[in-house]
Tab-separated table of C-alpha atoms in Angstrom:
chain	number	residue	atom	x	y	z
G	1	MET	CA	-40.041	-11.431	-50.970
G	2	ASN	CA	-36.401	-11.450	-49.808
G	3	ILE	CA	-34.191	-14.277	-51.002
G	4	HIS	CA	-31.067	-14.800	-49.435
G	5	THR	CA	-28.933	-16.459	-52.247
G	6	ILE	CA	-25.683	-18.761	-51.306
G	7	PHE	CA	-23.377	-19.239	-54.212
G	8	GLY	CA	-21.174	-22.340	-53.362
G	9	ALA	CA	-23.771	-24.079	-51.258
G	10	GLY	CA	-22.262	-26.793	-49.039
G	11	GLY	CA	-19.175	-25.253	-48.262
G	12	ALA	CA	-17.547	-24.994	-45.120
G	13	VAL	CA	-19.050	-21.050	-44.589
G	14	SER	CA	-22.203	-21.736	-46.300
G	15	ASP	CA	-22.926	-24.206	-43.876
G	16	GLN	CA	-22.388	-22.257	-40.932
G	17	LEU	CA	-24.375	-19.180	-42.688
G	18	LEU	CA	-27.493	-21.486	-43.168
G	19	PRO	CA	-28.931	-21.779	-39.800
G	20	VAL	CA	-28.055	-18.140	-38.941
G	21	LEU	CA	-30.349	-17.183	-42.212
G	22	LEU	CA	-32.880	-19.772	-40.902
G	23	ASN	CA	-32.922	-18.921	-37.459
G	24	ASN	CA	-33.686	-15.381	-38.502
G	25	LYS	CA	-36.709	-16.217	-40.974
G	26	GLU	CA	-35.069	-15.360	-44.048
G	27	ASN	CA	-35.809	-16.954	-47.344
G	28	VAL	CA	-33.007	-19.176	-48.443
G	29	ARG	CA	-31.994	-20.176	-51.755
G	30	LEU	CA	-28.604	-22.515	-52.087
G	31	VAL	CA	-27.089	-22.685	-55.175
G	32	SER	CA	-24.592	-25.317	-56.416
G	33	ARG	CA	-23.342	-27.330	-59.306
G	34	THR	CA	-25.332	-30.114	-57.926
G	35	VAL	CA	-28.492	-29.763	-55.697
G	36	LYS	CA	-28.708	-31.205	-52.418
G	37	GLN	CA	-32.294	-30.850	-51.229
G	38	ILE	CA	-32.801	-29.342	-47.653
G	39	ASP	CA	-36.131	-29.033	-46.253
G	40	GLY	CA	-37.445	-25.500	-46.036
G	41	VAL	CA	-34.819	-24.311	-48.351
G	42	GLU	CA	-34.932	-24.031	-51.987
G	43	SER	CA	-32.063	-25.437	-53.869
G	44	VAL	CA	-30.831	-24.505	-57.453
G	45	ALA	CA	-28.247	-26.234	-59.838
G	46	ALA	CA	-26.159	-23.665	-61.636
G	47	ASP	CA	-22.510	-23.135	-63.020
G	48	ALA	CA	-21.229	-19.975	-62.017
G	49	THR	CA	-19.178	-20.247	-64.992
G	50	ASN	CA	-22.263	-20.019	-67.441
G	51	TYR	CA	-23.856	-16.502	-67.300
G	52	GLN	CA	-27.490	-17.598	-68.113
G	53	GLN	CA	-27.391	-20.011	-65.232
G	54	THR	CA	-25.928	-17.525	-62.852
G	55	LEU	CA	-28.784	-15.035	-63.943
G	56	GLN	CA	-31.342	-17.435	-63.133
G	57	ALA	CA	-30.244	-18.465	-60.017
G	58	ILE	CA	-29.944	-14.838	-58.718
G	59	LYS	CA	-32.879	-13.487	-60.001
G	60	GLY	CA	-35.425	-12.931	-57.108
G	61	SER	CA	-32.377	-12.278	-54.596
G	62	SER	CA	-32.041	-9.230	-52.454
G	63	VAL	CA	-28.690	-10.249	-51.395
G	64	VAL	CA	-26.033	-12.574	-53.050
G	65	TYR	CA	-23.304	-14.339	-50.765
G	66	LEU	CA	-20.518	-15.760	-53.164
G	67	LEU	CA	-18.836	-17.986	-51.317
G	68	ILE	CA	-17.613	-20.408	-54.032
G	69	GLY	CA	-14.195	-22.568	-53.245
G	70	LEU	CA	-12.650	-23.805	-56.373
G	71	PRO	CA	-10.085	-26.656	-56.259
G	72	TYR	CA	-6.790	-25.460	-55.103
G	73	ASP	CA	-5.049	-25.581	-58.333
G	74	ILE	CA	-3.819	-22.048	-59.907
G	75	ARG	CA	-4.785	-23.375	-63.543
G	76	VAL	CA	-8.452	-23.661	-62.449
G	77	TRP	CA	-8.335	-20.244	-60.347
G	78	ARG	CA	-6.952	-18.505	-63.567
G	79	ALA	CA	-9.496	-20.016	-65.732
G	80	GLN	CA	-12.619	-19.971	-63.789
G	81	TRP	CA	-12.103	-16.765	-61.255
G	82	PRO	CA	-12.370	-14.030	-63.396
G	83	VAL	CA	-15.381	-15.881	-65.282
G	84	ILE	CA	-17.474	-16.303	-62.059
G	85	MET	CA	-16.561	-12.738	-60.745
G	86	THR	CA	-17.857	-11.077	-64.199
G	87	ASN	CA	-21.109	-13.081	-64.408
G	88	VAL	CA	-21.915	-12.727	-60.746
G	89	ILE	CA	-21.298	-8.876	-61.288
G	90	ASN	CA	-23.406	-8.821	-64.299
G	91	ALA	CA	-26.006	-10.985	-62.871
G	92	CYS	CA	-26.254	-8.476	-59.757
G	93	LYS	CA	-26.488	-5.500	-61.895
G	94	GLU	CA	-29.199	-6.911	-63.934
G	95	THR	CA	-31.538	-7.990	-61.245
G	96	GLY	CA	-30.576	-5.424	-58.815
G	97	ALA	CA	-29.168	-7.665	-55.940
G	98	LYS	CA	-26.316	-6.627	-53.298
G	99	LEU	CA	-23.571	-8.975	-53.492
G	100	ILE	CA	-21.228	-9.654	-50.639
G	101	PHE	CA	-17.975	-11.588	-51.788
G	102	PHE	CA	-16.179	-13.833	-49.203
G	103	ASP	CA	-12.672	-13.424	-49.982
G	104	ASN	CA	-9.000	-14.070	-48.412
G	105	VAL	CA	-5.812	-12.230	-47.940
G	106	TYR	CA	-3.806	-13.314	-50.652
G	107	MET	CA	-3.890	-10.319	-52.326
G	108	TYR	CA	-1.801	-8.475	-49.342
G	109	GLY	CA	1.041	-10.755	-49.995
G	110	LYS	CA	3.872	-10.839	-46.996
G	111	VAL	CA	2.811	-8.194	-44.592
G	112	ASN	CA	4.646	-6.638	-42.273
G	113	GLY	CA	2.731	-5.931	-39.006
G	114	TRP	CA	-1.323	-6.090	-39.036
G	115	MET	CA	-3.374	-6.616	-41.922
G	116	THR	CA	-6.407	-4.143	-42.136
G	117	GLU	CA	-8.987	-3.024	-44.714
G	118	GLU	CA	-6.620	-0.432	-46.010
G	119	THR	CA	-3.538	-2.675	-46.564
G	120	PRO	CA	-2.520	-2.410	-50.134
G	121	PHE	CA	-2.721	-5.344	-52.788
G	122	ASN	CA	1.041	-6.573	-52.792
G	123	PRO	CA	0.737	-9.986	-54.079
G	124	CYS	CA	3.609	-12.278	-53.981
G	125	SER	CA	2.067	-15.297	-55.262
G	126	LYS	CA	0.250	-16.524	-58.461
G	127	LYS	CA	-3.027	-17.077	-56.447
G	128	GLY	CA	-2.513	-14.146	-54.835
G	129	GLU	CA	-2.565	-12.169	-58.342
G	130	VAL	CA	-5.958	-14.010	-59.147
G	131	ARG	CA	-7.487	-12.824	-56.118
G	132	ALA	CA	-6.100	-8.861	-56.238
G	133	GLY	CA	-7.555	-9.034	-59.962
G	134	ILE	CA	-11.250	-10.380	-59.104
G	135	ALA	CA	-11.422	-8.126	-55.906
G	136	GLY	CA	-9.936	-5.328	-57.807
G	137	GLN	CA	-12.750	-5.740	-60.445
G	138	LEU	CA	-15.526	-5.958	-57.933
G	139	LEU	CA	-14.056	-2.675	-56.003
G	140	GLN	CA	-13.914	-0.865	-59.448
G	141	GLU	CA	-17.803	-1.460	-60.440
G	142	THR	CA	-18.792	-0.743	-56.959
G	143	ARG	CA	-17.047	2.247	-56.980
G	144	ALA	CA	-18.372	3.255	-60.318
G	145	GLY	CA	-22.254	2.987	-58.547
G	146	ASN	CA	-23.020	-0.168	-60.846
G	147	LEU	CA	-24.026	-2.169	-58.084
G	148	GLN	CA	-24.068	-2.306	-54.359
G	149	ALA	CA	-21.265	-4.613	-52.747
G	150	MET	CA	-18.684	-5.229	-50.420
G	151	ILE	CA	-15.914	-7.463	-49.588
G	152	ALA	CA	-16.001	-9.449	-46.100
G	153	ARG	CA	-12.524	-11.077	-45.902
G	154	SER	CA	-11.464	-13.918	-43.427
G	155	ALA	CA	-7.952	-15.211	-42.395
G	156	ASP	CA	-7.475	-18.690	-42.356
G	157	PHE	CA	-10.097	-20.352	-40.563
G	158	TYR	CA	-11.032	-23.357	-38.154
G	159	GLY	CA	-14.060	-24.399	-36.122
G	160	PRO	CA	-16.593	-27.217	-36.456
G	161	VAL	CA	-16.366	-27.092	-40.674
G	162	GLY	CA	-14.566	-30.470	-41.545
G	163	PHE	CA	-11.334	-31.170	-42.690
G	164	LYS	CA	-10.996	-30.076	-46.632
G	165	THR	CA	-10.549	-26.378	-46.357
G	166	SER	CA	-9.379	-25.873	-42.933
G	167	VAL	CA	-5.785	-26.348	-42.283
G	168	PRO	CA	-5.527	-26.248	-38.228
G	169	ASN	CA	-8.264	-28.901	-38.419
G	170	LEU	CA	-6.603	-30.921	-40.841
G	171	LEU	CA	-3.027	-30.932	-39.660
G	172	VAL	CA	-4.078	-30.535	-35.528
G	173	ILE	CA	-7.627	-31.809	-35.059
G	174	GLN	CA	-7.916	-34.835	-37.656
G	175	ASN	CA	-4.348	-35.667	-36.821
G	176	LEU	CA	-5.023	-36.033	-33.180
G	177	LEU	CA	-8.296	-37.998	-33.432
G	178	LYS	CA	-6.620	-40.646	-35.302
G	179	GLY	CA	-3.843	-40.759	-32.719
G	180	LYS	CA	-1.095	-39.526	-34.870
G	181	LYS	CA	1.371	-36.016	-33.821
G	182	SER	CA	-0.018	-32.848	-34.791
G	183	GLN	CA	1.606	-31.025	-37.910
G	184	TRP	CA	2.160	-27.226	-38.723
G	185	LEU	CA	3.197	-25.618	-41.961
G	186	GLY	CA	6.635	-23.289	-41.824
G	187	SER	CA	6.759	-22.478	-38.242
G	188	ALA	CA	4.841	-23.439	-34.875
G	189	ASP	CA	6.160	-20.404	-33.061
G	190	GLN	CA	5.052	-17.375	-35.307
G	191	PRO	CA	1.888	-15.923	-34.385
G	192	HIS	CA	-1.029	-16.530	-36.867
G	193	SER	CA	-4.550	-15.494	-36.693
G	194	ILE	CA	-7.190	-17.936	-37.225
G	195	THR	CA	-10.997	-17.080	-37.965
G	196	TYR	CA	-13.301	-18.825	-36.146
G	197	VAL	CA	-16.080	-19.737	-39.026
G	198	PRO	CA	-19.464	-19.365	-36.699
G	199	ASP	CA	-18.212	-15.717	-36.187
G	200	ALA	CA	-17.618	-15.236	-39.983
G	201	ALA	CA	-21.198	-16.429	-40.636
G	202	LYS	CA	-22.787	-14.073	-38.291
G	203	ALA	CA	-20.864	-11.206	-39.163
G	204	LEU	CA	-21.888	-12.100	-42.670
G	205	TYR	CA	-25.730	-11.778	-41.947
G	206	LEU	CA	-25.026	-8.471	-40.066
G	207	LEU	CA	-23.331	-6.902	-42.981
G	208	ALA	CA	-25.932	-8.141	-45.013
G	209	ASN	CA	-28.417	-6.248	-43.157
G	210	LYS	CA	-26.431	-3.093	-42.440
G	211	PRO	CA	-27.141	-0.858	-45.645
G	212	GLU	CA	-24.297	1.501	-45.202
G	213	ALA	CA	-21.641	-1.585	-44.874
G	214	PHE	CA	-22.431	-1.840	-48.599
G	215	GLY	CA	-19.704	-0.165	-50.929
G	216	GLU	CA	-16.762	-1.191	-48.161
G	217	THR	CA	-14.127	-4.042	-47.428
G	218	TRP	CA	-14.735	-5.583	-44.329
G	219	HIS	CA	-12.544	-7.707	-42.138
G	220	LEU	CA	-14.390	-10.571	-40.674
G	221	PRO	CA	-14.033	-10.699	-36.700
G	222	THR	CA	-11.245	-12.625	-35.449
G	223	SER	CA	-9.714	-13.020	-32.148
G	224	SER	CA	-7.074	-10.225	-31.457
G	225	GLU	CA	-5.017	-12.712	-29.468
G	226	LEU	CA	-1.467	-13.672	-30.643
G	227	ILE	CA	-1.922	-17.419	-30.961
G	228	THR	CA	1.060	-19.930	-32.460
G	229	GLY	CA	0.333	-23.250	-33.789
G	230	ARG	CA	2.386	-24.703	-30.876
G	231	ARG	CA	-0.203	-22.944	-28.767
G	232	PHE	CA	-3.182	-23.949	-30.959
G	233	ILE	CA	-1.637	-27.686	-30.572
G	234	GLN	CA	-1.192	-27.490	-26.802
G	235	GLN	CA	-4.660	-26.323	-26.487
G	236	ALA	CA	-6.586	-28.969	-28.728
G	237	ALA	CA	-4.300	-31.859	-27.458
G	238	ALA	CA	-4.996	-31.022	-23.568
G	239	LEU	CA	-8.661	-30.954	-24.498
G	240	MET	CA	-8.540	-34.492	-26.385
G	241	GLN	CA	-6.004	-35.733	-23.782
G	242	LYS	CA	-3.625	-36.261	-26.319
G	243	PRO	CA	0.035	-35.873	-26.391
G	244	ASP	CA	0.789	-32.160	-27.571
G	245	GLY	CA	4.043	-32.740	-29.599
G	246	VAL	CA	4.100	-31.481	-33.209
G	247	THR	CA	6.163	-31.902	-36.454
G	248	VAL	CA	6.832	-28.815	-38.386
G	249	ILE	CA	6.627	-29.143	-42.093
G	250	PRO	CA	9.549	-27.120	-43.311
G	251	ASN	CA	9.786	-25.489	-46.798
G	252	TRP	CA	12.261	-28.167	-48.026
G	253	MET	CA	9.739	-30.925	-47.397
G	254	LEU	CA	6.830	-29.055	-48.944
G	255	SER	CA	9.221	-28.620	-52.365
G	256	LEU	CA	10.194	-32.380	-51.894
G	257	ALA	CA	6.372	-33.157	-52.208
G	258	ALA	CA	5.327	-30.604	-54.288
G	259	LEU	CA	7.247	-32.437	-56.906
G	260	PHE	CA	4.622	-35.509	-56.526
G	261	ASN	CA	1.706	-33.769	-55.336
G	262	VAL	CA	-0.174	-30.785	-56.894
G	263	THR	CA	-1.848	-29.870	-53.732
G	264	MET	CA	1.753	-29.626	-52.019
G	265	LYS	CA	2.834	-27.483	-54.729
G	266	GLU	CA	0.120	-25.313	-54.075
G	267	LEU	CA	0.872	-24.858	-50.382
G	268	LYS	CA	3.973	-24.702	-51.046
G	269	GLU	CA	3.656	-21.193	-52.830
G	270	MET	CA	1.577	-19.909	-49.732
G	271	ASN	CA	4.227	-21.173	-47.184
G	272	TYR	CA	5.303	-17.552	-46.795
G	273	GLN	CA	2.108	-17.095	-44.726
G	274	ASN	CA	3.481	-19.645	-42.142
G	275	GLU	CA	7.159	-18.899	-42.023
G	276	TYR	CA	6.338	-14.899	-40.728
G	277	PRO	CA	4.023	-13.285	-38.566
G	278	TYR	CA	0.086	-13.616	-40.301
G	279	LEU	CA	-1.434	-10.878	-37.919
G	280	PHE	CA	-5.388	-10.505	-39.141
G	281	SER	CA	-7.485	-7.258	-37.739
G	282	SER	CA	-11.011	-6.809	-37.538
G	283	GLU	CA	-11.157	-3.786	-35.413
G	284	LYS	CA	-13.418	-2.142	-38.145
G	285	PHE	CA	-16.058	-4.767	-37.459
G	286	ASN	CA	-15.838	-5.112	-33.936
G	287	LYS	CA	-16.165	-1.676	-33.297
G	288	ALA	CA	-18.879	-0.764	-35.976
G	289	PHE	CA	-21.297	-3.850	-34.571
G	290	GLY	CA	-20.295	-4.204	-31.127
G	291	PHE	CA	-18.930	-7.631	-31.878
G	292	THR	CA	-16.223	-9.718	-29.481
G	293	PRO	CA	-14.745	-12.406	-31.666
G	294	THR	CA	-14.913	-15.898	-30.132
G	295	SER	CA	-11.519	-16.067	-27.954
G	296	TYR	CA	-9.098	-19.214	-29.402
G	297	GLU	CA	-9.873	-21.020	-26.074
G	298	GLU	CA	-13.520	-21.336	-26.640
G	299	GLY	CA	-13.225	-21.799	-30.256
G	300	ILE	CA	-11.105	-24.497	-30.001
G	301	LYS	CA	-13.058	-26.259	-27.093
G	302	GLU	CA	-15.993	-26.089	-29.525
G	303	THR	CA	-14.033	-27.290	-32.765
G	304	VAL	CA	-12.692	-30.526	-30.196
G	305	ALA	CA	-16.298	-31.011	-28.911
G	306	TRP	CA	-17.800	-31.156	-32.389
G	307	ALA	CA	-14.897	-33.459	-33.629
G	308	LEU	CA	-15.344	-35.820	-30.900
G	309	LYS	CA	-19.300	-35.824	-31.006
G	310	ASN	CA	-18.775	-36.794	-35.145
G	311	ASN	CA	-15.490	-39.009	-34.837
G	312	GLN	CA	-14.361	-37.001	-38.098
C-alpha cells in the first residue's frame, strides 16, 4: 500500500495538499506533534527532532512531504532544523521512502534579476544560512545516491490559508476585513512574486508522481506577472469594496519594533526581500508539466472570497 505522509500536518501548505491527495484516492498519513483526527486519514503524533518517533512515522511511506514550519525564531531554527533534516533523511534512507522538501528562497540572498533553480546559494541573513545548510545537506545525500529526494521551492505565498504564515494575507486581507488600512513591508512599489498555495499543493502531487523529477530542485508554479504590493492591495480592496490606501512599514520602523518584539526582529532581517525586486521564476516546472499558474487577479479573487466567507 502506497502511503503519502505529510510531516507538518495542519500547516498552510499541508491543508491545501491534503484534499489533493484525497481527491486522487491516495492513502494519507498526517504527522504532527499533536494528533488531529480527520475522517479517512491516518494521524500520527511524532516529534521530528526525535529519530525513533520520526522513523516510526515514516515506516510504510512511499512519499514523505517535509512541510514542517518552525516558530519564526533564529534560535529555534538553528537548534532544530539540522536535527529535523538529519532525522527525516536517515528515516527515508532506512525505509526507502522518497522525500520532497518544501523550501523557501532565503538561501539565495539578495538576487539581481529572476530567481531560478540555478541561482547560487548566497545567503545574507542568519535564517538564510540555516536554510542553505539543510538544503545543501539534502542535495549532498541525493547526489550521493543515498535516497530519492527533491527540493520544491516556493516564493512568499498567499491564498485561502489563514493569516499566520502569509504576510500578504495578514497585512492586506486581514486588515481590510477589520476596516483598517492595508500595510506592506519595505516598498509597495517594487515587483514581488507571490506563490498561490493551491497551485503549490497541486504541483507537489504532480512532482511526487513523476519519478524523473526526483534528484532535482523545482520552483513551484508562480505567476510571471509583475505585481507590486500596491497593485495587490488595489485588487483586494476593490473586491472587498474598501479603500485601497496603504501604510508602508519602512526599515526604521521595523528596527524600532524589533527592540520590543522578537517577530519584528526576525522580519527586519529579511526585509531586504521587500526593498528590492523579488522575482521568482517557475518556468522549468511550467514547461515540464504544461502548467499555467493562477493569475494574481484570480488568486486574489479566490483569497478574498474565502476570507469573506470565513470572516477570518
